[in-house]
Coordinates of C-alpha atoms in Angstrom, one line a residue:
X16 CA -4.3 22.4 -10.7
X17 CA -1.2 23.5 -11.9
X18 CA 1.9 23.2 -9.8
X19 CA 3.3 26.3 -8.1
X20 CA 6.6 27.1 -8.5
X21 CA 9.1 28.1 -6.0
X22 CA 9.3 31.4 -7.0
X23 CA 5.4 31.7 -6.8
X24 CA 5.1 30.5 -3.4
X25 CA 7.2 31.9 -0.8
X26 CA 6.7 31.6 3.1
X27 CA 5.2 28.8 4.7
X28 CA 4.4 25.6 2.5
X29 CA 1.1 25.3 1.5
X30 CA -1.0 22.0 0.6
X31 CA -1.0 21.2 -2.7
X32 CA 1.3 20.8 -6.1
X33 CA 4.7 22.4 -6.1
X34 CA 7.3 22.4 -8.7
X35 CA 11.2 22.0 -7.6
X36 CA 13.1 21.8 -11.0
X37 CA 11.8 19.3 -13.0
X38 CA 10.0 17.4 -10.1
X39 CA 6.5 17.9 -9.4
X40 CA 5.8 17.5 -5.5
X41 CA 2.3 16.6 -3.9
X42 CA 2.5 18.5 -0.5
X43 CA 0.4 17.2 2.4
X44 CA 0.4 19.1 5.4
X45 CA 0.1 17.3 8.7
X46 CA 0.0 19.6 11.8
X47 CA 1.4 17.0 14.2
X48 CA 4.5 16.0 12.0
X49 CA 8.0 17.1 13.2
X50 CA 10.0 16.8 9.9
X51 CA 9.7 16.4 6.1
X52 CA 9.0 12.8 4.5
X53 CA 9.6 12.5 1.0
X54 CA 7.6 9.3 -0.6
X55 CA 7.8 8.0 -4.2
X56 CA 4.4 6.4 -4.6
X57 CA 4.0 3.2 -6.6
X58 CA 2.4 5.0 -9.6
X59 CA 5.5 7.4 -9.5
X60 CA 3.6 10.4 -7.8
X61 CA 6.1 12.3 -5.4
X62 CA 4.6 13.2 -1.9
X63 CA 6.0 15.3 0.8
X64 CA 4.3 15.1 4.0
X65 CA 5.5 18.3 6.0
X66 CA 4.7 19.8 9.4
X67 CA 2.2 22.8 9.5
X68 CA 4.0 26.3 9.1
X69 CA 7.5 24.7 7.8
X70 CA 9.2 27.4 5.3
X71 CA 9.0 26.4 1.8
X72 CA 12.8 27.1 1.7
X73 CA 13.6 23.9 4.1
X74 CA 11.2 21.8 2.0
X75 CA 13.0 22.7 -1.3
X76 CA 16.2 21.7 0.4
X77 CA 15.2 18.5 1.5
X78 CA 13.8 17.9 -2.0
X79 CA 16.9 18.9 -3.6
X80 CA 19.2 17.2 -1.1
X81 CA 17.6 13.8 -1.9
X82 CA 17.0 14.3 -5.8
X83 CA 19.2 11.2 -6.8
X84 CA 17.1 9.1 -4.5
X85 CA 14.0 10.4 -6.0
X86 CA 15.2 9.7 -9.6
X87 CA 16.3 6.2 -8.5
X88 CA 13.2 5.8 -7.1
X89 CA 11.0 7.0 -10.3
X90 CA 13.2 4.8 -12.3
X91 CA 12.2 2.0 -10.1
X92 CA 8.4 2.6 -10.1
X93 CA 8.2 2.9 -14.0
X94 CA 9.8 -0.3 -14.1
X95 CA 7.3 -1.6 -11.6
X96 CA 4.3 -0.2 -13.7
X97 CA 5.6 -1.8 -17.0
X98 CA 5.6 -5.4 -15.5
X99 CA 2.2 -5.1 -13.6
X100 CA 0.1 -7.5 -15.2
X101 CA -3.1 -7.4 -17.1
X102 CA -5.9 -9.7 -16.1
X103 CA -8.7 -11.1 -18.3
X104 CA -11.7 -12.8 -17.0
X105 CA -11.6 -16.0 -18.7
X106 CA -11.3 -19.6 -17.7
X107 CA -7.7 -20.6 -16.7
X108 CA -6.6 -16.8 -15.8
X109 CA -4.6 -16.9 -12.3
X110 CA -5.4 -14.7 -9.4
X111 CA -3.4 -14.6 -6.3
X112 CA -4.9 -15.1 -2.6
X113 CA -2.4 -15.4 0.2
X114 CA 0.6 -16.2 -1.9
X115 CA -0.9 -19.1 -4.2
X116 CA -2.3 -18.6 -7.7
X117 CA -5.6 -20.0 -8.2
X118 CA -7.3 -20.6 -11.8
X119 CA -10.4 -18.9 -12.7
X120 CA -13.2 -21.0 -13.7
X121 CA -16.4 -19.4 -15.3
X122 CA -19.8 -21.2 -14.8
X123 CA -23.2 -20.8 -15.6
X124 CA -24.2 -20.6 -11.9
X125 CA -21.7 -20.1 -9.1
X126 CA -24.1 -19.6 -6.2
X127 CA -22.4 -16.3 -5.4
X128 CA -20.6 -13.8 -7.4
X129 CA -17.2 -15.1 -6.4
X130 CA -16.2 -18.2 -4.5
X131 CA -12.9 -20.2 -3.8
X132 CA -14.0 -23.9 -4.6
X133 CA -11.4 -26.7 -4.5
X134 CA -8.5 -24.5 -5.6
X135 CA -10.4 -22.3 -8.1
X136 CA -12.0 -19.1 -8.3
X137 CA -15.5 -19.8 -9.6
X138 CA -17.6 -17.0 -11.2
X139 CA -20.7 -16.8 -13.0
X140 CA -20.7 -15.9 -16.5
X141 CA -23.4 -13.5 -16.2
X142 CA -21.5 -11.3 -13.9
X143 CA -18.7 -10.7 -16.1
X144 CA -19.7 -7.0 -16.7
X145 CA -18.9 -6.4 -13.0
X146 CA -16.3 -9.1 -12.6
X147 CA -13.5 -6.6 -11.3
X148 CA -15.7 -5.2 -8.5
X149 CA -16.8 -8.5 -7.8
X150 CA -13.6 -10.1 -7.3
X151 CA -12.1 -6.8 -5.4
X152 CA -15.4 -7.2 -3.0
X153 CA -14.3 -10.7 -2.3
X154 CA -10.8 -9.8 -1.3
X155 CA -12.2 -7.4 0.8
X156 CA -14.6 -9.5 2.3
X157 CA -11.7 -12.2 2.9
X158 CA -9.5 -9.6 4.3
X159 CA -12.1 -8.3 7.0
X160 CA -12.5 -11.9 8.1
X161 CA -8.9 -12.5 8.0
X162 CA -6.9 -9.8 8.9
X163 CA -8.1 -8.8 12.4
X164 CA -7.2 -12.4 14.1
X165 CA -3.7 -12.2 12.0
X166 CA -3.2 -8.6 13.5
X167 CA -4.0 -9.5 17.0
X168 CA -0.7 -11.0 18.3
X169 CA 1.4 -8.5 16.6
X170 CA -0.7 -5.6 18.2
X171 CA -0.3 -7.4 21.6
X172 CA 3.5 -7.9 21.0
X173 CA 4.2 -4.4 20.1
X174 CA 1.6 -2.9 22.6
X175 CA 0.0 -1.3 19.6
X176 CA -3.5 0.3 20.5
X177 CA -5.3 -0.7 17.3
X178 CA -9.0 -0.1 17.4
X179 CA -10.3 -1.1 14.1
X180 CA -9.1 -2.9 10.8
X181 CA -10.7 -1.3 7.7
X182 CA -10.1 -3.1 4.3
X183 CA -10.7 -0.7 1.3
X184 CA -9.0 0.9 -2.1
X185 CA -6.0 2.7 -1.0
X186 CA -4.5 3.8 -4.4
X187 CA -0.9 2.6 -4.3
X188 CA -0.3 2.5 -0.5
X189 CA -0.3 -1.0 1.3
X190 CA -1.7 0.5 4.5
X191 CA -2.4 3.7 6.5
X192 CA -3.6 4.6 10.1
X193 CA -5.2 7.3 11.8
X194 CA -4.5 8.7 15.4
X195 CA -7.8 7.1 16.9
X196 CA -6.2 3.8 16.3
X197 CA -7.9 2.9 13.1
X198 CA -5.6 0.8 10.5
X199 CA -6.6 0.8 6.7
X200 CA -5.1 -2.2 4.6
X201 CA -5.4 -2.2 0.9
X202 CA -7.4 -5.1 -0.5
X203 CA -4.6 -6.2 -2.8
X204 CA -2.7 -7.3 0.4
X205 CA -4.7 -10.1 0.6
X206 CA -2.7 -11.4 -2.5
X207 CA 0.4 -11.6 -0.8
X208 CA 2.1 -14.3 1.1
X209 CA 1.1 -14.3 4.9
X210 CA 4.9 -13.3 5.7
X211 CA 4.3 -10.3 3.6
X212 CA 0.9 -9.5 5.0
X213 CA 2.7 -9.9 8.4
X214 CA 5.3 -6.9 7.6
X215 CA 2.3 -4.7 6.1
X216 CA 0.5 -5.0 9.4
X217 CA 3.5 -4.5 11.7
X218 CA 4.6 -1.4 9.6
X219 CA 1.1 0.1 10.2
X220 CA 0.9 -0.8 13.8
X221 CA 4.4 0.7 14.6
X222 CA 2.8 4.0 13.1
X223 CA 0.3 3.9 15.9
X224 CA 3.3 4.6 17.9
X225 CA 5.6 6.7 15.4
X226 CA 3.6 8.8 12.5
X227 CA 7.1 9.3 10.8
X228 CA 9.7 6.9 9.0
X229 CA 12.5 8.1 11.7
X230 CA 15.2 5.9 13.2
X231 CA 12.6 5.2 16.1
X232 CA 9.9 4.2 13.9
X233 CA 12.2 1.6 12.1
X234 CA 13.5 0.4 15.6
X235 CA 9.9 -0.5 16.6
X236 CA 9.5 -2.7 13.7
X237 CA 12.8 -4.2 14.0
X238 CA 11.5 -5.3 17.4
X239 CA 8.7 -7.0 16.3
X240 CA 10.3 -8.3 12.9
X241 CA 13.9 -8.6 12.9
X242 CA 14.2 -9.4 9.5
X243 CA 11.8 -6.6 8.4
X244 CA 14.5 -5.4 5.8
X245 CA 14.3 -8.8 3.9
X246 CA 10.4 -8.9 3.8
X247 CA 10.2 -5.2 2.7
X248 CA 12.6 -6.0 -0.1
X249 CA 10.5 -9.0 -0.8
X250 CA 7.2 -6.8 -0.8
X251 CA 8.8 -4.3 -3.3
X252 CA 9.6 -6.8 -5.8
X253 CA 6.5 -9.0 -5.4
X254 CA 4.0 -6.1 -5.0
X255 CA 4.9 -4.7 -8.7
X256 CA 3.5 -8.1 -10.3
X257 CA 0.3 -8.2 -8.3
X258 CA -3.2 -7.5 -9.9
X259 CA -3.8 -4.0 -9.1
X260 CA -6.6 -2.5 -11.4

């Protein structure tokens, strides 16, 4: 779908692409939001999450007011894409799990599509045509087993009413949540060190209290993780280097 220009779309904002100068904005309308949130995704897409009924002039003003920040983020994201590794499924290739790198070993019979055995990922040569999907499935399985217990003390400390944790593909987001208390975590999070996994979990649990990224939201995060800014900076740096096909 071609992006509508400001001149073509007057009045209340509609969901979909919107062109503001040289910037193409993907507009997402969320009825219970109170303010505009601009996000530059890790694939360099620009998303505006807006309240229902907001006038397009207010959104355009918000975008123009943050143009310098947007272009700085676009430069940063472009650099991230350039350094993201491309993995080959050959013996000796390294894949991260909870902050450590493990070498891949191809064998004739692994006993399962993917196993972690004595510090090595073991994969059957006969499964190489579906190796990417099998390894992602392994990360998801480990996440389903490991993340709920890891999240439990944080949820108790933050009094966050989490109902379920689902590990899935989330594009270029580390996590998301819904109003029913469900938390989604990207499978790639399982490549991060536990301290950064904790940051992702706390971030999403905080969204169960505050849907936006307001000062109040960050105050919730800071009460649980006083050093969250350090962890967030580490995640931004390390996240760009993870395997994310």
